[in-house]
Amino acid sequence: MTKLFKHIFKFLFFDENSIKWLYYNNTINERLFFLYLLTLLIPFKEISYDKIYFLNLNMIINNLILLFVYFFILFIFLIFKNISFLGFLRIFLAIEFLNIFNILTIFMNQNNLLYYYSIVIGWYLTLSVYAVSVLAKLKYMHSIMLVLFVFILTISIPIKF
């Protein structure tokens, strides 16, 4: 488990060896999904309201649906690139480990929350571009256009559970 954490954190800081380890290691599927579900339970403060969410089932289900819609649309666009479905899923579950930093939002004021969420969304999209470009062997410009298109498409889907 410590090796998994080490590779996840190295991947969050753009280590190519860690992305390959996460992609090719078939034994970590359950642990990554369990860690993803645990990160969804971390309390956080929303931008628009000063409300702290903890164990909110609606937010957890919305997050799950949006992640998998984003992941499946991105995977469909890359289906001809000979990418393993479970390997690609492992990479995106590792990217979702950024949620662990959401505990910091409890201590932030409204202005700092805007900066924090802007940084996290930028970091998330940059990791997605990096993962797509490394795994699909695309140029960064093509990966940027693909990831931004899928991201905009995903957030424009009205999902409210």
XYZ file of N, CA, C and O in Angstrom, residues 11 16 19-24 71 78 81-84 87-92 95 127-138 143:
136
model
N 3.043 10.479 -9.374
C 2.276 10.751 -10.593
C 1.592 12.116 -10.509
O 1.516 12.832 -11.513
N 6.830 10.110 -15.080
C 6.441 9.192 -16.152
C 6.564 7.728 -15.726
O 5.779 6.885 -16.147
N 3.371 6.829 -13.842
C 2.187 6.654 -14.680
C 2.229 5.287 -15.358
O 1.203 4.609 -15.481
N 3.416 4.853 -15.745
C 3.521 3.528 -16.366
C 3.298 2.428 -15.337
O 2.681 1.406 -15.642
N 3.785 2.620 -14.110
C 3.562 1.622 -13.059
C 2.068 1.506 -12.758
O 1.549 0.404 -12.621
N 1.386 2.634 -12.648
C -0.050 2.615 -12.390
C -0.818 1.996 -13.557
O -1.801 1.287 -13.363
N -0.381 2.261 -14.764
C -1.074 1.766 -15.952
C -0.927 0.256 -16.109
O -1.889 -0.432 -16.442
N 0.259 -0.268 -15.846
C 0.514 -1.686 -16.104
C 0.293 -2.598 -14.905
O 0.278 -3.807 -15.052
N -14.559 10.197 -17.948
C -13.642 9.112 -18.276
C -14.108 8.358 -19.523
O -13.307 8.097 -20.431
N -10.362 7.928 -27.535
C -9.048 7.292 -27.654
C -9.130 5.796 -27.924
O -8.140 5.094 -27.782
N -6.574 4.042 -30.159
C -5.169 4.194 -29.785
C -4.624 2.982 -29.033
O -3.532 3.023 -28.502
N -5.402 1.911 -28.956
C -4.978 0.662 -28.321
C -4.565 0.882 -26.863
O -3.466 0.545 -26.444
N -5.490 1.476 -26.107
C -5.268 1.755 -24.689
C -6.129 0.799 -23.868
O -7.305 0.601 -24.164
N -5.542 0.237 -22.840
C -6.262 -0.668 -21.957
C -7.302 0.101 -21.145
O -7.000 1.153 -20.571
N -6.359 0.009 -17.367
C -5.173 0.834 -17.145
C -5.515 2.315 -17.179
O -5.054 3.096 -16.348
N -6.341 2.693 -18.133
C -6.780 4.082 -18.244
C -7.614 4.472 -17.026
O -7.477 5.580 -16.491
N -8.471 3.555 -16.560
C -9.282 3.811 -15.365
C -8.390 3.982 -14.134
O -8.636 4.867 -13.312
N -7.347 3.171 -14.018
C -6.432 3.302 -12.875
C -5.764 4.672 -12.860
O -5.601 5.276 -11.803
N -5.409 5.161 -14.027
C -4.772 6.477 -14.102
C -5.735 7.561 -13.631
O -5.371 8.448 -12.853
N -6.999 7.491 -14.062
C -7.935 8.545 -13.681
C -8.395 8.416 -12.233
O -8.729 9.417 -11.610
N -5.669 10.204 -10.496
C -5.808 11.656 -10.609
C -6.836 12.165 -9.604
O -6.673 13.233 -9.014
N -2.965 17.168 -15.413
C -2.667 15.740 -15.251
C -3.394 14.907 -16.296
O -2.851 13.919 -16.803
N -4.612 15.286 -16.635
C -5.353 14.567 -17.671
C -4.663 14.698 -19.025
O -4.542 13.716 -19.768
N -4.211 15.902 -19.350
C -3.487 16.117 -20.609
C -2.202 15.298 -20.628
O -1.876 14.642 -21.621
N -1.494 15.308 -19.517
C -0.251 14.548 -19.418
C -0.513 13.055 -19.592
O 0.201 12.368 -20.347
N -1.542 12.540 -18.914
C -1.858 11.117 -19.012
C -2.270 10.732 -20.432
O -1.826 9.712 -20.960
N -3.104 11.547 -21.057
C -3.556 11.245 -22.413
C -2.382 11.303 -23.392
O -2.248 10.442 -24.259
N -1.519 12.288 -23.233
C -0.404 12.403 -24.175
C 0.611 11.272 -24.001
O 1.154 10.778 -24.984
N 0.843 10.837 -22.761
C 1.796 9.747 -22.541
C 1.202 8.412 -22.976
O 1.861 7.630 -23.672
N -0.031 8.139 -22.596
C -0.619 6.836 -22.893
C -1.014 6.679 -24.356
O -0.844 5.612 -24.935
N -1.562 7.722 -24.950
C -2.009 7.635 -26.338
C -0.927 8.077 -27.316
O -1.140 8.025 -28.526
N 0.207 8.531 -26.789
C 1.319 9.014 -27.612
C 0.865 10.116 -28.567
O 1.193 10.111 -29.752
N 0.096 11.052 -28.019
C -0.350 12.213 -28.780
C 0.540 13.402 -28.462
O 1.189 13.443 -27.416
N -3.649 16.676 -27.190
C -4.167 16.239 -25.889
C -4.902 17.370 -25.183
O -5.949 17.146 -24.573
